[in-house]
Short mmCIF file of C-alpha atoms in Angstrom, two decimals:
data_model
loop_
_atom_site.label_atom_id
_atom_site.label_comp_id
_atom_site.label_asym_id
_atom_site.label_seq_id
_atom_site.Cartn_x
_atom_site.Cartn_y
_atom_site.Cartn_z
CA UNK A 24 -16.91 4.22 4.10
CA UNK A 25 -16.59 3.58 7.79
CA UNK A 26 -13.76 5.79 7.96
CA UNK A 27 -15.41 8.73 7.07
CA UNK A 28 -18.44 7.61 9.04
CA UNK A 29 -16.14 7.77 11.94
CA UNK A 30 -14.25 11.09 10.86
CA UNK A 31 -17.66 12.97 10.50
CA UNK A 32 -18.81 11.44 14.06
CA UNK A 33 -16.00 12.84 15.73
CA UNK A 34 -15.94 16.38 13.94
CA UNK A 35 -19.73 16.71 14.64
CA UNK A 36 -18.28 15.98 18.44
CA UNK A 37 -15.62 18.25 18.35
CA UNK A 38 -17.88 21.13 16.61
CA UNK A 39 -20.61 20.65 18.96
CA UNK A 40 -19.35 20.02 22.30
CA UNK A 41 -19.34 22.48 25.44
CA UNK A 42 -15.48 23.02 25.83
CA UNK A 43 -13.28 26.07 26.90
CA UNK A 44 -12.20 28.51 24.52
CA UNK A 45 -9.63 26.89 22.01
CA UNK A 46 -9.73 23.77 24.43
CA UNK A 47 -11.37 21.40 21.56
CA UNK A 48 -9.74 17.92 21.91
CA UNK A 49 -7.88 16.61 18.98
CA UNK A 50 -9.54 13.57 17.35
CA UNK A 51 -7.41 11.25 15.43
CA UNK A 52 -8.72 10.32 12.43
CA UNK A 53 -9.84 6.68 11.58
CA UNK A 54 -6.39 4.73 10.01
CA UNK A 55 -7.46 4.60 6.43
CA UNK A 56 -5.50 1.45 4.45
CA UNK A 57 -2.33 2.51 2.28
CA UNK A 58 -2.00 0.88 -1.42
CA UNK A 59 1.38 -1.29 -1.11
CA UNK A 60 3.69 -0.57 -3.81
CA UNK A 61 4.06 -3.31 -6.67
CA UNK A 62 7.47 -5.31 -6.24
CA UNK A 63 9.56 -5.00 -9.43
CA UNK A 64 10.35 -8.68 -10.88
CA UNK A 65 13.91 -8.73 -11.96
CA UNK A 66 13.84 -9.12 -15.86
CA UNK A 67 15.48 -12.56 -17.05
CA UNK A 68 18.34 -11.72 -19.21
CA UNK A 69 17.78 -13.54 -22.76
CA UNK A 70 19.89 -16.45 -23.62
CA UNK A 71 22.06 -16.19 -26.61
CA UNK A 72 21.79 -18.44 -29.27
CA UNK A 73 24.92 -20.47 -28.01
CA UNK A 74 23.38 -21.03 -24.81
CA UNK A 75 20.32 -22.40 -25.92
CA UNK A 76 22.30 -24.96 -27.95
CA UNK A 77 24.45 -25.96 -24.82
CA UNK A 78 21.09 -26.45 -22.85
CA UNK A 79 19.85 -28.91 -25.29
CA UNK A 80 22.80 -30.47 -25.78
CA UNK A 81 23.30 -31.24 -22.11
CA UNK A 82 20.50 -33.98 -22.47
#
């Protein structure tokens, strides 16, 4: 909400100011937050039937 408090501020500036002709100063807009992208979790590979037996076994 501040960000567009802050864009609106500075285009009411820009539109209402006393400059030259085409000599309106460019306003950056407010930085506005990007969504991050979800990390992809490597997917386990499933243990064969074999392999659970030699896990148990182990003990």
């Amino acid at each position: 909400m501040s960000a567009d408090l802050f864009d609106s501020i500075n285009q009411n500036t820009r539109a209402t100011g006393q400059w030259g002709k085409g000599k309106a100063p460019k306003i950056p807009q407010y930085p506005r937050p990007q969504a991050k992208k979800a990390e992809k979790k490597k997917a386990k590979k499933p243990r064969s039937v074999a392999e659970i037996y030699k896990h148990f076994q182990r003990r």
